[in-house]
Amino acid sequence: MNITDTIVLLSESKSKILNHLRKVNEENNFNYRTFGTEIEDYVVDILVKILKEAGFINSEDDYNVAKDKNEFPDFTLNTTTPKLALEFKSGNLSKKSDGKWVKCNNSNNDMGTLNKWEEKLSQFGGDNIYYIFIIYNFNDNVKEISDIQIEPFYKFIGINRDGTLKYREKDGNLRPKNFDEPSPITNLSIFEKLLGKTKIYRSKRIIKKHVKEIPIEERNVFLDSLKVLKS
């Protein structure tokens, strides 16, 4: 089956998915801390229903659901060529700061580790990985689902002031753009170029940050050893 037809179907089903999740939200007492995880089973339910009705799923062999959050992707549709990978993300428009609820511009989701993305792109092809991003607003006064967005994964990733992909330095996990920010990455080619640039940038920063911890008498030996490293 054509993957483009599936993407069109999901895009046209946004309102149906959103209304379903809003009804689920009204019927359950979700907690703002666990909503993002708890809602995922309901996302799978409505996806399977929509895809079955459209003939993209006829049996349980036609799709896979991740066993846990360490498995990528969250949902795989096996009947398209190539396979379609769907990841579920969610972000709260509110956050607690000093014990008070305030507006939140960025949910700081884990958008995948720098060193893992080449493997993911090789496995599925970058244009066949989509995020279903649920934007919700949970605080002491309201619990509502504001919107869902279904787009290629790279359209949710942010760019930092240095012109590299937005990431967390300690582990290289990519970070999203702000909720109300237009996507700074408009196609896969831009993402791939920035991915390579960001990996180099992060590596240099880590070396510069930690090289001072090496005793001076060993530092030059270490730096000289870097010159002869083979790729």
PDB file of C-alpha atoms in Angstrom:
ATOM      1  CA  MET A   1       0.000   0.000   0.000  1.00  0.00           C
ATOM      2  CA  ASN A   2       1.113   3.548  -0.690  1.00  0.00           C
ATOM      3  CA  ILE A   3       2.554   5.333   2.339  1.00  0.00           C
ATOM      4  CA  THR A   4       1.421   8.698   0.960  1.00  0.00           C
ATOM      5  CA  ASP A   5      -2.200   7.564   1.102  1.00  0.00           C
ATOM      6  CA  THR A   6      -1.729   6.631   4.761  1.00  0.00           C
ATOM      7  CA  ILE A   7      -0.293  10.037   5.631  1.00  0.00           C
ATOM      8  CA  VAL A   8      -3.180  11.752   3.853  1.00  0.00           C
ATOM      9  CA  LEU A   9      -5.642   9.572   5.775  1.00  0.00           C
ATOM     10  CA  LEU A  10      -4.051  10.410   9.138  1.00  0.00           C
ATOM     11  CA  SER A  11      -3.938  14.116   8.328  1.00  0.00           C
ATOM     12  CA  GLU A  12      -7.606  14.071   7.340  1.00  0.00           C
ATOM     13  CA  SER A  13      -8.408  12.170  10.559  1.00  0.00           C
ATOM     14  CA  LYS A  14      -6.873  14.736  12.911  1.00  0.00           C
ATOM     15  CA  SER A  15     -10.238  16.026  14.099  1.00  0.00           C
ATOM     16  CA  LYS A  16     -11.480  12.487  14.689  1.00  0.00           C
ATOM     17  CA  ILE A  17      -8.378  11.622  16.723  1.00  0.00           C
ATOM     18  CA  LEU A  18      -8.553  14.881  18.670  1.00  0.00           C
ATOM     19  CA  ASN A  19     -12.239  14.463  19.512  1.00  0.00           C
ATOM     20  CA  HIS A  20     -11.645  10.873  20.612  1.00  0.00           C
ATOM     21  CA  LEU A  21      -8.797  11.867  22.920  1.00  0.00           C
ATOM     22  CA  ARG A  22     -10.810  14.755  24.354  1.00  0.00           C
ATOM     23  CA  LYS A  23     -13.626  12.349  25.187  1.00  0.00           C
ATOM     24  CA  VAL A  24     -11.134   9.965  26.793  1.00  0.00           C
ATOM     25  CA  ASN A  25      -9.731  12.858  28.806  1.00  0.00           C
ATOM     26  CA  GLU A  26     -13.200  13.792  30.074  1.00  0.00           C
ATOM     27  CA  GLU A  27     -13.875  10.205  31.153  1.00  0.00           C
ATOM     28  CA  ASN A  28     -10.604   9.721  33.029  1.00  0.00           C
ATOM     29  CA  ASN A  29      -8.864  11.457  35.894  1.00  0.00           C
ATOM     30  CA  PHE A  30      -5.443  11.874  34.322  1.00  0.00           C
ATOM     31  CA  ASN A  31      -2.548  13.394  36.240  1.00  0.00           C
ATOM     32  CA  TYR A  32      -0.378  16.043  34.592  1.00  0.00           C
ATOM     33  CA  ARG A  33       2.739  14.049  35.494  1.00  0.00           C
ATOM     34  CA  THR A  34       1.630  10.826  33.807  1.00  0.00           C
ATOM     35  CA  PHE A  35      -0.796  11.992  31.114  1.00  0.00           C
ATOM     36  CA  GLY A  36       1.743  11.730  28.301  1.00  0.00           C
ATOM     37  CA  THR A  37       2.332   8.047  29.004  1.00  0.00           C
ATOM     38  CA  GLU A  38      -1.235   7.082  29.898  1.00  0.00           C
ATOM     39  CA  ILE A  39      -2.808   8.610  26.790  1.00  0.00           C
ATOM     40  CA  GLU A  40      -0.689   6.543  24.402  1.00  0.00           C
ATOM     41  CA  ASP A  41      -2.829   3.389  24.635  1.00  0.00           C
ATOM     42  CA  TYR A  42      -5.833   5.446  23.576  1.00  0.00           C
ATOM     43  CA  VAL A  43      -3.873   6.890  20.648  1.00  0.00           C
ATOM     44  CA  VAL A  44      -3.104   3.346  19.512  1.00  0.00           C
ATOM     45  CA  ASP A  45      -6.781   2.378  19.834  1.00  0.00           C
ATOM     46  CA  ILE A  46      -8.035   5.176  17.602  1.00  0.00           C
ATOM     47  CA  LEU A  47      -5.196   4.707  15.090  1.00  0.00           C
ATOM     48  CA  VAL A  48      -5.964   1.020  14.695  1.00  0.00           C
ATOM     49  CA  LYS A  49      -9.688   1.772  14.309  1.00  0.00           C
ATOM     50  CA  ILE A  50      -9.065   4.382  11.594  1.00  0.00           C
ATOM     51  CA  LEU A  51      -6.548   2.227   9.732  1.00  0.00           C
ATOM     52  CA  LYS A  52      -8.825  -0.829   9.888  1.00  0.00           C
ATOM     53  CA  GLU A  53     -11.768   1.114   8.491  1.00  0.00           C
ATOM     54  CA  ALA A  54      -9.577   2.317   5.615  1.00  0.00           C
ATOM     55  CA  GLY A  55      -8.256  -1.173   4.868  1.00  0.00           C
ATOM     56  CA  PHE A  56      -4.656  -0.547   5.924  1.00  0.00           C
ATOM     57  CA  ILE A  57      -4.957  -3.029   8.810  1.00  0.00           C
ATOM     58  CA  ASN A  58      -6.607  -6.431   8.452  1.00  0.00           C
ATOM     59  CA  SER A  59      -4.858  -8.408  11.190  1.00  0.00           C
ATOM     60  CA  GLU A  60      -2.581  -7.922  14.195  1.00  0.00           C
ATOM     61  CA  ASP A  61       0.391  -8.791  11.985  1.00  0.00           C
ATOM     62  CA  ASP A  62      -0.180  -5.582  10.047  1.00  0.00           C
ATOM     63  CA  TYR A  63       1.164  -3.372  12.817  1.00  0.00           C
ATOM     64  CA  ASN A  64       3.512  -3.378  15.800  1.00  0.00           C
ATOM     65  CA  VAL A  65       3.236  -1.492  19.093  1.00  0.00           C
ATOM     66  CA  ALA A  66       6.400  -0.816  21.096  1.00  0.00           C
ATOM     67  CA  LYS A  67       6.757  -2.867  24.273  1.00  0.00           C
ATOM     68  CA  ASP A  68       8.140   0.131  26.184  1.00  0.00           C
ATOM     69  CA  LYS A  69       9.528   3.646  25.661  1.00  0.00           C
ATOM     70  CA  ASN A  70      12.994   2.290  24.910  1.00  0.00           C
ATOM     71  CA  GLU A  71      11.727   0.674  21.720  1.00  0.00           C
ATOM     72  CA  PHE A  72      11.483   2.722  18.523  1.00  0.00           C
ATOM     73  CA  PRO A  73       9.025   3.527  17.082  1.00  0.00           C
ATOM     74  CA  ASP A  74       5.910   3.565  19.241  1.00  0.00           C
ATOM     75  CA  PHE A  75       3.789   2.279  16.354  1.00  0.00           C
ATOM     76  CA  THR A  76       4.799   0.655  13.065  1.00  0.00           C
ATOM     77  CA  LEU A  77       2.427   0.141  10.158  1.00  0.00           C
ATOM     78  CA  ASN A  78       3.721  -2.881   8.239  1.00  0.00           C
ATOM     79  CA  THR A  79       1.372  -2.772   5.252  1.00  0.00           C
ATOM     80  CA  THR A  80       2.809   0.306   3.559  1.00  0.00           C
ATOM     81  CA  THR A  81       5.867   0.413   1.327  1.00  0.00           C
ATOM     82  CA  PRO A  82       8.075   1.469   2.990  1.00  0.00           C
ATOM     83  CA  LYS A  83       6.824   0.874   6.535  1.00  0.00           C
ATOM     84  CA  LEU A  84       5.451   3.889   8.406  1.00  0.00           C
ATOM     85  CA  ALA A  85       6.961   4.721  11.808  1.00  0.00           C
ATOM     86  CA  LEU A  86       4.849   6.740  14.249  1.00  0.00           C
ATOM     87  CA  GLU A  87       6.150   8.208  17.492  1.00  0.00           C
ATOM     88  CA  PHE A  88       3.859   9.694  20.145  1.00  0.00           C
ATOM     89  CA  LYS A  89       4.892  12.889  21.912  1.00  0.00           C
ATOM     90  CA  SER A  90       3.004  15.208  24.234  1.00  0.00           C
ATOM     91  CA  GLY A  91       3.619  18.565  25.843  1.00  0.00           C
ATOM     92  CA  ASN A  92       1.905  20.578  28.566  1.00  0.00           C
ATOM     93  CA  LEU A  93       1.197  24.272  27.976  1.00  0.00           C
ATOM     94  CA  SER A  94       1.483  24.788  31.749  1.00  0.00           C
ATOM     95  CA  LYS A  95       4.274  24.048  34.201  1.00  0.00           C
ATOM     96  CA  LYS A  96       4.899  24.525  37.900  1.00  0.00           C
ATOM     97  CA  SER A  97       7.497  27.120  38.826  1.00  0.00           C
ATOM     98  CA  ASP A  98       8.174  27.907  42.484  1.00  0.00           C
ATOM     99  CA  GLY A  99       4.920  26.176  43.383  1.00  0.00           C
ATOM    100  CA  LYS A 100       2.828  28.196  40.909  1.00  0.00           C
ATOM    101  CA  TRP A 101       1.416  27.271  37.537  1.00  0.00           C
ATOM    102  CA  VAL A 102       2.803  29.380  34.681  1.00  0.00           C
ATOM    103  CA  LYS A 103       2.632  29.296  30.900  1.00  0.00           C
ATOM    104  CA  CYS A 104       5.102  26.910  29.290  1.00  0.00           C
ATOM    105  CA  ASN A 105       6.607  27.581  25.857  1.00  0.00           C
ATOM    106  CA  ASN A 106       8.493  24.322  25.421  1.00  0.00           C
ATOM    107  CA  SER A 107       7.888  20.829  26.772  1.00  0.00           C
ATOM    108  CA  ASN A 108      11.556  19.755  26.411  1.00  0.00           C
ATOM    109  CA  ASN A 109      10.618  16.294  25.164  1.00  0.00           C
ATOM    110  CA  ASP A 110      13.265  13.730  24.354  1.00  0.00           C
ATOM    111  CA  MET A 111      13.281  13.813  20.548  1.00  0.00           C
ATOM    112  CA  GLY A 112      15.835  11.055  20.102  1.00  0.00           C
ATOM    113  CA  THR A 113      19.567  10.874  20.707  1.00  0.00           C
ATOM    114  CA  LEU A 114      22.003  12.414  18.229  1.00  0.00           C
ATOM    115  CA  ASN A 115      23.940   9.178  17.810  1.00  0.00           C
ATOM    116  CA  LYS A 116      20.808   7.089  17.181  1.00  0.00           C
ATOM    117  CA  TRP A 117      19.228   9.098  14.392  1.00  0.00           C
ATOM    118  CA  GLU A 118      21.377   7.771  11.557  1.00  0.00           C
ATOM    119  CA  GLU A 119      20.268   4.245  12.466  1.00  0.00           C
ATOM    120  CA  LYS A 120      16.608   5.300  12.530  1.00  0.00           C
ATOM    121  CA  LEU A 121      16.890   7.050   9.174  1.00  0.00           C
ATOM    122  CA  SER A 122      18.577   4.002   7.670  1.00  0.00           C
ATOM    123  CA  GLN A 123      15.879   1.677   9.009  1.00  0.00           C
ATOM    124  CA  PHE A 124      12.778   3.616   7.960  1.00  0.00           C
ATOM    125  CA  GLY A 125      13.867   6.452   5.709  1.00  0.00           C
ATOM    126  CA  GLY A 126      13.576   9.951   7.111  1.00  0.00           C
ATOM    127  CA  ASP A 127      10.409  10.878   5.262  1.00  0.00           C
ATOM    128  CA  ASN A 128       8.592   7.866   6.702  1.00  0.00           C
ATOM    129  CA  ILE A 129       8.972   8.772  10.383  1.00  0.00           C
ATOM    130  CA  TYR A 130       6.117  10.875  11.745  1.00  0.00           C
ATOM    131  CA  TYR A 131       5.300  12.291  15.158  1.00  0.00           C
ATOM    132  CA  ILE A 132       1.814  12.521  16.582  1.00  0.00           C
ATOM    133  CA  PHE A 133       2.258  15.386  19.023  1.00  0.00           C
ATOM    134  CA  ILE A 134      -0.465  15.964  21.622  1.00  0.00           C
ATOM    135  CA  ILE A 135      -0.557  19.458  23.080  1.00  0.00           C
ATOM    136  CA  TYR A 136      -2.458  19.619  26.348  1.00  0.00           C
ATOM    137  CA  ASN A 137      -3.025  22.098  29.159  1.00  0.00           C
ATOM    138  CA  PHE A 138      -3.140  20.619  32.657  1.00  0.00           C
ATOM    139  CA  ASN A 139      -2.952  22.739  35.798  1.00  0.00           C
ATOM    140  CA  ASP A 140      -4.986  23.251  38.972  1.00  0.00           C
ATOM    141  CA  ASN A 141      -7.832  24.922  37.062  1.00  0.00           C
ATOM    142  CA  VAL A 142      -8.082  23.062  33.775  1.00  0.00           C
ATOM    143  CA  LYS A 143      -7.414  19.694  32.182  1.00  0.00           C
ATOM    144  CA  GLU A 144      -7.837  19.908  28.440  1.00  0.00           C
ATOM    145  CA  ILE A 145      -6.315  18.649  25.221  1.00  0.00           C
ATOM    146  CA  SER A 146      -5.637  21.691  23.069  1.00  0.00           C
ATOM    147  CA  ASP A 147      -4.485  20.197  19.786  1.00  0.00           C
ATOM    148  CA  ILE A 148      -2.760  17.339  18.023  1.00  0.00           C
ATOM    149  CA  GLN A 149      -0.196  17.726  15.264  1.00  0.00           C
ATOM    150  CA  ILE A 150       0.814  15.031  12.772  1.00  0.00           C
ATOM    151  CA  GLU A 151       3.982  15.943  10.897  1.00  0.00           C
ATOM    152  CA  PRO A 152       7.368  14.524   9.855  1.00  0.00           C
ATOM    153  CA  PHE A 153       9.558  14.186  12.957  1.00  0.00           C
ATOM    154  CA  TYR A 154      12.045  16.880  11.949  1.00  0.00           C
ATOM    155  CA  LYS A 155       9.384  19.593  11.937  1.00  0.00           C
ATOM    156  CA  PHE A 156       9.165  19.372  15.738  1.00  0.00           C
ATOM    157  CA  ILE A 157      12.896  19.696  16.451  1.00  0.00           C
ATOM    158  CA  GLY A 158      14.345  23.043  17.478  1.00  0.00           C
ATOM    159  CA  ILE A 159      17.489  24.914  16.463  1.00  0.00           C
ATOM    160  CA  ASN A 160      19.636  26.699  19.028  1.00  0.00           C
ATOM    161  CA  ARG A 161      21.370  30.074  18.825  1.00  0.00           C
ATOM    162  CA  ASP A 162      24.528  28.517  17.418  1.00  0.00           C
ATOM    163  CA  GLY A 163      22.653  27.214  14.396  1.00  0.00           C
ATOM    164  CA  THR A 164      22.762  23.569  15.428  1.00  0.00           C
ATOM    165  CA  LEU A 165      19.969  21.222  16.428  1.00  0.00           C
ATOM    166  CA  LYS A 166      18.694  21.921  19.914  1.00  0.00           C
ATOM    167  CA  TYR A 167      20.015  19.239  22.252  1.00  0.00           C
ATOM    168  CA  ARG A 168      20.905  18.404  25.843  1.00  0.00           C
ATOM    169  CA  GLU A 169      24.661  18.288  26.141  1.00  0.00           C
ATOM    170  CA  LYS A 170      25.047  15.553  28.762  1.00  0.00           C
ATOM    171  CA  ASP A 171      23.399  12.836  26.654  1.00  0.00           C
ATOM    172  CA  GLY A 172      22.847  14.341  23.206  1.00  0.00           C
ATOM    173  CA  ASN A 173      19.062  14.051  23.362  1.00  0.00           C
ATOM    174  CA  LEU A 174      17.438  16.374  20.836  1.00  0.00           C
ATOM    175  CA  ARG A 175      14.923  18.921  22.058  1.00  0.00           C
ATOM    176  CA  PRO A 176      11.771  20.365  20.434  1.00  0.00           C
ATOM    177  CA  LYS A 177      11.023  23.799  19.089  1.00  0.00           C
ATOM    178  CA  ASN A 178       8.701  26.052  21.085  1.00  0.00           C
ATOM    179  CA  PHE A 179       4.990  25.300  20.798  1.00  0.00           C
ATOM    180  CA  ASP A 180       4.116  28.483  18.881  1.00  0.00           C
ATOM    181  CA  GLU A 181       7.292  28.602  16.778  1.00  0.00           C
ATOM    182  CA  PRO A 182       7.102  27.811  13.050  1.00  0.00           C
ATOM    183  CA  SER A 183       9.197  24.789  12.206  1.00  0.00           C
ATOM    184  CA  PRO A 184      12.790  25.892  11.511  1.00  0.00           C
ATOM    185  CA  ILE A 185      13.483  22.573   9.737  1.00  0.00           C
ATOM    186  CA  THR A 186      11.319  22.296   6.652  1.00  0.00           C
ATOM    187  CA  ASN A 187      12.727  19.183   4.984  1.00  0.00           C
ATOM    188  CA  LEU A 188      14.788  16.069   5.640  1.00  0.00           C
ATOM    189  CA  SER A 189      17.875  17.370   3.839  1.00  0.00           C
ATOM    190  CA  ILE A 190      18.152  20.305   6.253  1.00  0.00           C
ATOM    191  CA  PHE A 191      17.830  17.949   9.221  1.00  0.00           C
ATOM    192  CA  GLU A 192      20.533  15.604   7.919  1.00  0.00           C
ATOM    193  CA  LYS A 193      22.982  18.468   7.373  1.00  0.00           C
ATOM    194  CA  LEU A 194      22.282  19.863  10.836  1.00  0.00           C
ATOM    195  CA  LEU A 195      22.613  16.401  12.382  1.00  0.00           C
ATOM    196  CA  GLY A 196      26.201  16.057  11.183  1.00  0.00           C
ATOM    197  CA  LYS A 197      27.020  19.630  12.148  1.00  0.00           C
ATOM    198  CA  THR A 198      25.552  19.182  15.623  1.00  0.00           C
ATOM    199  CA  LYS A 199      27.435  15.954  16.344  1.00  0.00           C
ATOM    200  CA  ILE A 200      30.731  17.693  15.548  1.00  0.00           C
ATOM    201  CA  TYR A 201      29.767  20.795  17.540  1.00  0.00           C
ATOM    202  CA  ARG A 202      28.805  18.776  20.619  1.00  0.00           C
ATOM    203  CA  SER A 203      31.970  16.667  20.467  1.00  0.00           C
ATOM    204  CA  LYS A 204      34.165  19.770  20.355  1.00  0.00           C
ATOM    205  CA  ARG A 205      32.316  21.346  23.268  1.00  0.00           C
ATOM    206  CA  ILE A 206      32.683  18.226  25.396  1.00  0.00           C
ATOM    207  CA  ILE A 207      36.419  17.976  24.687  1.00  0.00           C
ATOM    208  CA  LYS A 208      36.981  21.664  25.466  1.00  0.00           C
ATOM    209  CA  LYS A 209      34.933  21.397  28.633  1.00  0.00           C
ATOM    210  CA  HIS A 210      36.735  18.387  30.056  1.00  0.00           C
ATOM    211  CA  VAL A 211      40.285  18.731  28.735  1.00  0.00           C
ATOM    212  CA  LYS A 212      41.125  21.136  31.566  1.00  0.00           C
ATOM    213  CA  GLU A 213      40.518  18.292  34.013  1.00  0.00           C
ATOM    214  CA  ILE A 214      43.543  16.469  32.604  1.00  0.00           C
ATOM    215  CA  PRO A 215      46.791  17.313  34.457  1.00  0.00           C
ATOM    216  CA  ILE A 216      48.908  19.690  32.385  1.00  0.00           C
ATOM    217  CA  GLU A 217      51.728  17.169  32.020  1.00  0.00           C
ATOM    218  CA  GLU A 218      49.296  14.702  30.422  1.00  0.00           C
ATOM    219  CA  ARG A 219      47.210  17.176  28.475  1.00  0.00           C
ATOM    220  CA  ASN A 220      49.613  17.770  25.589  1.00  0.00           C
ATOM    221  CA  VAL A 221      50.174  14.046  25.194  1.00  0.00           C
ATOM    222  CA  PHE A 222      46.418  13.557  25.025  1.00  0.00           C
ATOM    223  CA  LEU A 223      45.943  16.369  22.501  1.00  0.00           C
ATOM    224  CA  ASP A 224      48.752  14.985  20.350  1.00  0.00           C
ATOM    225  CA  SER A 225      47.060  11.589  20.421  1.00  0.00           C
ATOM    226  CA  LEU A 226      43.928  13.134  18.933  1.00  0.00           C
ATOM    227  CA  LYS A 227      45.915  14.245  15.890  1.00  0.00           C
ATOM    228  CA  VAL A 228      46.726  10.685  14.911  1.00  0.00           C
ATOM    229  CA  LEU A 229      43.287   9.193  15.520  1.00  0.00           C
ATOM    230  CA  LYS A 230      41.901   7.384  12.503  1.00  0.00           C
ATOM    231  CA  SER A 231      38.244   7.608  11.591  1.00  0.00           C
TER     232      SER A 231
END
